[in-house]
Structure formats: C-alpha cells, structure tokens
CSV table of C-alpha atoms in Angstrom, one decimal:
chain,number,residue,atom,x,y,z
A,1,ALA,CA,-0.2,0.0,-0.1
A,2,GLN,CA,1.2,3.6,-0.7
A,3,SER,CA,2.1,5.5,2.3
A,4,VAL,CA,3.9,8.7,3.1
A,5,THR,CA,5.1,9.4,6.6
A,6,GLN,CA,6.0,12.6,8.3
A,7,PRO,CA,7.2,11.8,11.4
A,8,ASP,CA,7.4,15.3,13.0
A,9,ILE,CA,3.9,16.7,14.0
A,10,HIS,CA,5.2,19.8,15.2
A,11,ILE,CA,8.3,21.7,14.8
A,12,THR,CA,9.4,25.0,16.2
A,13,VAL,CA,12.6,26.8,15.2
A,14,SER,CA,13.9,30.2,15.7
A,15,GLU,CA,13.7,32.8,13.0
A,16,GLY,CA,16.8,32.7,10.9
A,17,ALA,CA,17.8,29.1,11.9
A,18,SER,CA,17.8,26.5,9.2
A,19,LEU,CA,15.1,24.0,8.6
A,20,GLU,CA,14.6,20.4,7.7
A,21,LEU,CA,11.2,18.6,7.6
A,22,ARG,CA,11.4,14.9,7.1
A,23,CYS,CA,9.2,12.9,4.6
A,24,ASN,CA,9.4,9.0,3.8
A,25,TYR,CA,7.3,7.1,1.5
A,26,SER,CA,6.0,3.6,0.7
A,27,TYR,CA,5.0,3.5,-2.8
A,28,GLY,CA,4.5,0.5,-5.5
A,29,ALA,CA,5.3,2.7,-8.6
A,30,THR,CA,7.6,5.2,-9.9
A,31,PRO,CA,6.9,8.1,-7.4
A,32,TYR,CA,6.6,11.9,-8.3
A,33,LEU,CA,7.1,13.7,-4.9
A,34,PHE,CA,5.7,17.1,-3.9
A,35,TRP,CA,5.8,19.5,-0.9
A,36,TYR,CA,2.8,21.8,-0.3
A,37,VAL,CA,2.2,24.2,2.4
A,38,GLN,CA,-0.8,25.2,3.7
A,39,SER,CA,-1.9,28.2,6.0
A,40,PRO,CA,-4.8,28.1,8.2
A,41,GLY,CA,-8.3,28.0,6.6
A,42,GLN,CA,-6.4,28.0,3.1
A,43,GLY,CA,-5.7,25.9,0.4
A,44,LEU,CA,-2.7,24.2,-0.5
A,45,GLN,CA,0.4,25.8,-2.3
A,46,LEU,CA,2.9,23.7,-4.5
A,47,LEU,CA,6.1,24.6,-2.8
A,48,LEU,CA,8.2,22.0,-5.0
A,49,LYS,CA,8.0,18.9,-7.0
A,50,TYR,CA,10.3,16.1,-8.1
A,51,PHE,CA,9.5,14.0,-11.5
A,52,SER,CA,13.0,12.9,-12.6
A,53,GLY,CA,16.5,13.9,-13.2
A,54,ASP,CA,18.3,15.9,-10.6
A,55,THR,CA,17.5,14.9,-7.2
A,56,LEU,CA,17.9,18.1,-5.5
A,57,VAL,CA,15.1,20.5,-6.6
A,58,GLN,CA,14.5,24.1,-5.7
A,59,GLY,CA,11.3,25.6,-4.9
A,60,ILE,CA,9.7,28.9,-4.1
A,61,LYS,CA,10.2,30.8,-1.2
A,62,GLY,CA,13.7,29.6,-0.8
A,63,PHE,CA,13.0,26.2,0.1
A,64,GLU,CA,14.7,22.8,-1.5
A,65,ALA,CA,14.3,19.3,-1.2
A,66,GLU,CA,16.5,16.2,-2.1
A,67,PHE,CA,15.3,12.9,-3.4
A,68,LYS,CA,17.2,10.0,-1.8
A,69,ARG,CA,15.8,6.7,-3.7
A,70,SER,CA,17.8,4.3,-1.3
A,71,GLN,CA,16.2,6.0,1.8
A,72,SER,CA,12.7,6.5,0.0
A,73,SER,CA,13.0,10.0,1.5
A,74,PHE,CA,12.2,13.6,0.1
A,75,ASN,CA,13.1,15.8,2.9
A,76,LEU,CA,12.3,19.7,2.9
A,77,ARG,CA,14.9,22.0,3.8
A,78,LYS,CA,15.3,26.1,4.1
A,79,PRO,CA,18.5,27.7,5.3
A,80,SER,CA,17.0,30.4,7.4
A,81,VAL,CA,13.6,30.2,8.5
A,82,HIS,CA,11.4,33.8,8.1
A,83,TRP,CA,8.5,34.1,10.6
A,84,SER,CA,6.1,34.3,7.5
A,85,ASP,CA,7.0,30.4,7.1
A,86,ALA,CA,5.0,29.4,9.9
A,87,ALA,CA,2.4,27.0,8.7
A,88,GLU,CA,1.5,23.7,8.0
A,89,TYR,CA,3.8,21.4,5.4
A,90,PHE,CA,2.4,18.4,3.4
A,91,CYS,CA,4.4,15.7,1.7
A,92,ALA,CA,2.7,13.8,-0.9
A,93,VAL,CA,3.3,11.2,-3.5
A,94,GLY,CA,1.6,10.2,-6.8
A,95,SER,CA,2.1,8.4,-10.0
A,96,MET,CA,0.6,8.1,-13.2
A,97,GLU,CA,0.4,4.1,-12.9
A,98,TYR,CA,-2.2,5.1,-9.9
A,99,GLY,CA,-4.0,7.6,-11.8
A,100,ASN,CA,-2.5,10.6,-10.7
A,101,LYS,CA,-3.8,10.5,-7.2
A,102,LEU,CA,-2.1,11.7,-4.1
A,103,VAL,CA,-1.3,10.1,-1.2
A,104,PHE,CA,-0.7,12.7,1.6
A,105,GLY,CA,1.4,12.5,4.9
A,106,ALA,CA,-0.1,13.8,8.0
A,107,GLY,CA,1.5,16.9,8.0
A,108,THR,CA,4.0,19.1,10.0
A,109,ILE,CA,3.2,22.1,12.0
A,110,LEU,CA,5.9,24.7,11.9
A,111,ARG,CA,6.0,27.4,14.4
A,112,VAL,CA,8.8,30.0,14.2
A,113,LYS,CA,9.8,31.8,17.3
A,114,SER,CA,11.5,35.4,17.1
B,1,GLY,CA,-1.5,30.6,-14.2
B,2,ALA,CA,-2.8,27.4,-13.2
B,3,VAL,CA,-5.5,28.7,-10.6
B,4,VAL,CA,-8.2,26.8,-9.1
B,5,SER,CA,-11.4,28.5,-7.3
B,6,GLN,CA,-13.9,27.4,-5.0
B,7,HIS,CA,-17.3,28.8,-4.0
B,8,PRO,CA,-18.5,29.2,-1.5
B,9,SER,CA,-15.8,29.6,1.0
B,10,ARG,CA,-17.6,29.2,3.8
B,11,VAL,CA,-21.4,27.6,3.9
B,12,ILE,CA,-23.6,27.2,6.8
B,13,CYS,CA,-26.7,24.7,6.4
B,14,LYS,CA,-29.2,23.1,8.6
B,15,SER,CA,-29.3,19.2,8.8
B,16,GLY,CA,-31.2,17.6,6.3
B,17,THR,CA,-30.4,20.2,3.5
B,18,SER,CA,-28.1,19.9,0.7
B,19,VAL,CA,-25.2,22.0,-0.3
B,20,LYS,CA,-23.3,22.2,-3.6
B,21,ILE,CA,-19.8,23.4,-3.7
B,22,GLU,CA,-18.3,24.4,-7.1
B,23,CYS,CA,-14.5,24.0,-8.2
B,24,ARG,CA,-13.5,25.9,-11.3
B,25,SER,CA,-10.2,25.9,-12.9
B,26,LEU,CA,-9.9,29.6,-14.2
B,27,ASP,CA,-7.1,29.6,-16.5
B,28,PHE,CA,-7.1,26.3,-17.8
B,29,GLN,CA,-9.0,23.1,-18.7
B,30,ALA,CA,-8.6,20.4,-16.6
B,31,THR,CA,-10.0,16.9,-17.5
B,32,THR,CA,-9.4,15.5,-14.0
B,33,MET,CA,-10.3,17.1,-11.1
B,34,PHE,CA,-10.3,15.6,-7.3
B,35,TRP,CA,-12.2,16.2,-4.3
B,36,TYR,CA,-10.6,16.1,-0.7
B,37,ARG,CA,-12.0,16.3,2.8
B,38,GLN,CA,-9.6,17.5,5.7
B,39,PHE,CA,-10.6,17.0,9.0
B,40,PRO,CA,-9.4,19.6,11.8
B,41,LYS,CA,-5.6,18.9,12.5
B,42,LYS,CA,-5.7,16.3,10.0
B,43,SER,CA,-4.3,15.7,6.7
B,44,LEU,CA,-6.1,15.3,3.5
B,45,MET,CA,-8.5,12.4,2.6
B,46,LEU,CA,-9.2,11.8,-1.3
B,47,MET,CA,-12.9,11.4,-1.7
B,48,ALA,CA,-13.2,11.0,-5.5
B,49,THR,CA,-11.8,11.7,-8.9
B,50,SER,CA,-14.0,13.6,-11.2
B,51,ASN,CA,-13.5,13.1,-14.8
B,52,GLU,CA,-15.1,15.4,-17.2
B,53,GLY,CA,-17.8,13.8,-19.2
B,54,SER,CA,-17.9,10.5,-17.0
B,55,LYS,CA,-18.9,9.2,-13.6
B,56,ALA,CA,-16.6,10.2,-10.6
B,57,THR,CA,-14.5,7.2,-9.1
B,58,TYR,CA,-15.3,7.4,-5.4
B,59,GLU,CA,-12.6,6.0,-2.8
B,60,GLN,CA,-13.5,3.1,-0.7
B,61,GLY,CA,-15.9,4.2,2.0
B,62,VAL,CA,-17.2,7.4,0.8
B,63,GLU,CA,-20.9,7.4,0.2
B,64,LYS,CA,-21.7,8.2,-3.7
B,65,ASP,CA,-25.2,8.9,-3.0
B,66,LYS,CA,-24.3,11.2,-0.2
B,67,PHE,CA,-21.3,13.0,-2.1
B,68,LEU,CA,-22.8,13.7,-5.6
B,69,ILE,CA,-19.9,14.7,-7.9
B,70,ASN,CA,-20.7,16.3,-11.5
B,71,HIS,CA,-17.8,17.2,-13.6
B,72,ALA,CA,-20.0,19.4,-16.4
B,73,SER,CA,-17.1,20.9,-18.1
B,74,LEU,CA,-13.5,21.0,-18.3
B,75,THR,CA,-13.5,24.0,-16.0
B,76,LEU,CA,-16.2,23.1,-13.6
B,77,SER,CA,-17.0,20.2,-11.0
B,78,THR,CA,-19.4,20.5,-8.6
B,79,LEU,CA,-19.7,18.4,-5.1
B,80,THR,CA,-23.2,18.1,-3.9
B,81,VAL,CA,-23.7,17.0,-0.1
B,82,THR,CA,-27.2,15.7,0.1
B,83,SER,CA,-29.1,15.7,3.3
B,84,ALA,CA,-26.1,17.1,5.3
B,85,HIS,CA,-25.5,16.1,8.6
B,86,PRO,CA,-23.3,17.5,11.6
B,87,GLU,CA,-20.8,14.9,10.8
B,88,ASP,CA,-20.5,16.0,7.3
B,89,SER,CA,-19.0,19.3,8.5
B,90,SER,CA,-15.5,19.5,7.3
B,91,PHE,CA,-12.9,21.6,5.2
B,92,TYR,CA,-13.6,20.4,1.6
B,93,ILE,CA,-10.8,21.1,-1.0
B,94,CYS,CA,-10.7,20.3,-4.8
B,95,SER,CA,-7.8,20.3,-7.2
B,96,ALA,CA,-7.3,20.2,-10.9
B,97,ILE,CA,-4.7,18.4,-12.9
B,98,LEU,CA,-3.0,21.0,-15.4
B,99,ALA,CA,-0.6,18.4,-16.9
B,100,GLY,CA,0.3,15.1,-15.8
B,101,VAL,CA,0.1,14.3,-12.2
B,102,GLU,CA,0.6,18.1,-10.9
B,103,GLN,CA,-2.1,19.3,-9.1
B,104,TYR,CA,-3.3,22.8,-8.3
B,105,PHE,CA,-5.5,23.2,-5.5
B,106,GLY,CA,-8.6,25.5,-4.8
B,107,PRO,CA,-8.7,27.6,-1.5
B,108,GLY,CA,-11.4,25.1,0.3
B,109,THR,CA,-14.7,25.4,1.2
B,110,ARG,CA,-15.6,25.2,5.1
B,111,LEU,CA,-18.5,23.4,5.6
B,112,THR,CA,-20.8,23.7,8.8
B,113,VAL,CA,-23.8,21.7,9.5
B,114,THR,CA,-26.0,22.7,12.4
C-alpha cells in the first residue's frame, strides 16, 4: 500500500535558523513527490516537486528538497526560516500508474519563534 | 497561471439540507479534478476523482449517493453534499490537474452543518 510518513507533527525553530522537515514514503510505482504548504483555513500551495532528473530540487520561497531513492525520502529544507514560513507542510506522493492520485502525509506544523 | 477557485468559501446549512460546492479551473482546462476532505488538524483524504464527461470514481468508504459529483465541463466540477448532517462538517478542497500528475488546489470550502 502507498503511504507517506511525516514523523514530526510539530517543529519549532527560531527565525533565521535552518529547517529540515522529514518525509518518507512507501510506494509501489515510480513516484512523483511534492511538498505543499497550507496556512490556516486556506488551500494548499505547491512548494516544489520532483518528477525525475536532478535529485535536488529548488522551490519557491527559498525551499529545496532532496530525493533519496535508497532511503525513500524527500526531505524539505530551508537555510534560514522567516516568521512568515509558519504554516503546515504536507509531503505527497503520486504516480501516473495510480491515476495521478496523491497520497498525503499527516503534515508537520511549523512554528517560528522570534 | 493554474488558478483553481472554489465557491463558496464558507457555508452553514441546517441538518437535512443539501449543499453544492463549485470548483473551477480559471485559466486552464482540467480533464481531471479531485475532491478531498480535511478534518481538523488532519491530513487530506481523497474522496473522489472527477473526470469530465464521465462518472466520478469514489474512494473506498465514501458514499457516492451522499457526495454527488458532477464534472459538467473542462473547467467546472461540483460536489453536492446531500441531506447533510453535523458529521459532514469539514473542510472540502478540490484540485485540478494541469498536466501529468501535478495538482493545483482550490482555497477550500468550510462546511458547517447545524
């Protein structure tokens, strides 16, 4: 069965500190991987995606993620967090083999302290 | 580009009534749209896949007679919650595929059933 694990429910970092949000997946097909961000009461905004090629992908707002096939991971990173980054972050995996459906992780709530 | 809208953003209805939620792709045509439900402090749960011109495909455990989905055109899908009950109160989010597996999400609709 397909699944996505985000082991950290909450993470608190200081403004200006670096950030890494973890994502592991279990998937029976060639995965496409995504990170989305959601502010309270809002929809999801795509931060970045990995389809193929370079395993280090750059996204919006200074985020990047690295696909590591051997570890089935797609961790999200940012070198310096801003207070406006406080939100909930979702990792998702999909595949054309599974009808383009996305499987989401449980989400990680990021708190930024000043 | 790739903007998806939802209407209404919030709706309150009485138990037993029906509510329609619209999902529109504003600047692209989407042959496939998805409907998700998000419980408080939870991840997104896929309810159904909506394909233009054909019947929606529902995920296991989702009542198709309760959650009616119509994909009338390449830019519009509707979700009707029939005979709503308080347990149907939730945040409903739609998404549309622009190309491949990349989904663009609407801002969500908060449904409260009293």
